[in-house]
């Protein structure tokens, strides 16, 4: 918590420190401080909670493809909880340091064959995708058994506002493209039906944020679900 307070003070005084360097330097310095603040206050708790929920849903002794794997930190945490699971990744950009094997792809066409993995993982990826249905179809093609999805649900303009703030605060400092494409449950169910997926297990209470922030940003804005592929090759 002390580290978070320090970083907040850094943000408040940032303008005085970089006035001579111009507005671009100010923006970059502020974004860097935001990224550090988010990492200190949220990311560690979020990573623990997500890895626990996702690990509980992956099939036994499965080979998993993490779509949008980043540096592989989440995948490594999951494997720490599930030694029987192996996770590889794909992403639209390759981080300099990666904790798992990650291949670059164009964000649409996954560079693996049909049924190459037992399951695919899409953790906070589809609401950033330019063609989410196409990417979901690709995940279904590559997976033999099922898909694990962690994403958001927005049923009101207030939900959308909260999610936009979280996305901006958590990702803007990392150069992530922000599409702000949040679906309501009807849209999610339509997407599942369209791609041949059936909900097997779902968790809505993820505990990603500490109290009292959770009152605004947890609620039922998030879910983790394991979806079976109809007529799967398992």
mmCIF file with all atom_site columns, N, CA and C in Angstrom, residues 48 194 197 210 229:
data_model
loop_
_atom_site.group_PDB
_atom_site.id
_atom_site.type_symbol
_atom_site.label_atom_id
_atom_site.label_alt_id
_atom_site.label_comp_id
_atom_site.label_asym_id
_atom_site.label_entity_id
_atom_site.label_seq_id
_atom_site.pdbx_PDB_ins_code
_atom_site.Cartn_x
_atom_site.Cartn_y
_atom_site.Cartn_z
_atom_site.occupancy
_atom_site.B_iso_or_equiv
_atom_site.pdbx_formal_charge
_atom_site.auth_seq_id
_atom_site.auth_comp_id
_atom_site.auth_asym_id
_atom_site.auth_atom_id
_atom_site.pdbx_PDB_model_num
ATOM 1  N N  . UNK A 1 48  ? -2.962  -13.725 -9.048  1.00 0.00 ? 48  UNK A N  1
ATOM 2  C CA . UNK A 1 48  ? -3.231  -14.846 -8.138  1.00 0.00 ? 48  UNK A CA 1
ATOM 3  C C  . UNK A 1 48  ? -4.655  -15.357 -8.305  1.00 0.00 ? 48  UNK A C  1
ATOM 4  N N  . UNK A 1 194 ? -22.904 -19.462 -32.031 1.00 0.00 ? 194 UNK A N  1
ATOM 5  C CA . UNK A 1 194 ? -22.376 -19.309 -33.380 1.00 0.00 ? 194 UNK A CA 1
ATOM 6  C C  . UNK A 1 194 ? -21.102 -20.115 -33.597 1.00 0.00 ? 194 UNK A C  1
ATOM 7  N N  . UNK A 1 197 ? -20.002 -23.597 -29.050 1.00 0.00 ? 197 UNK A N  1
ATOM 8  C CA . UNK A 1 197 ? -19.534 -23.743 -27.674 1.00 0.00 ? 197 UNK A CA 1
ATOM 9  C C  . UNK A 1 197 ? -20.709 -23.853 -26.708 1.00 0.00 ? 197 UNK A C  1
ATOM 10 N N  . UNK A 1 210 ? -9.178  -5.361  -4.337  1.00 0.00 ? 210 UNK A N  1
ATOM 11 C CA . UNK A 1 210 ? -9.347  -5.236  -2.883  1.00 0.00 ? 210 UNK A CA 1
ATOM 12 C C  . UNK A 1 210 ? -10.511 -4.305  -2.547  1.00 0.00 ? 210 UNK A C  1
ATOM 13 N N  . UNK A 1 229 ? -16.588 -27.827 -26.514 1.00 0.00 ? 229 UNK A N  1
ATOM 14 C CA . UNK A 1 229 ? -16.813 -27.738 -27.952 1.00 0.00 ? 229 UNK A CA 1
ATOM 15 C C  . UNK A 1 229 ? -17.798 -28.828 -28.345 1.00 0.00 ? 229 UNK A C  1
#
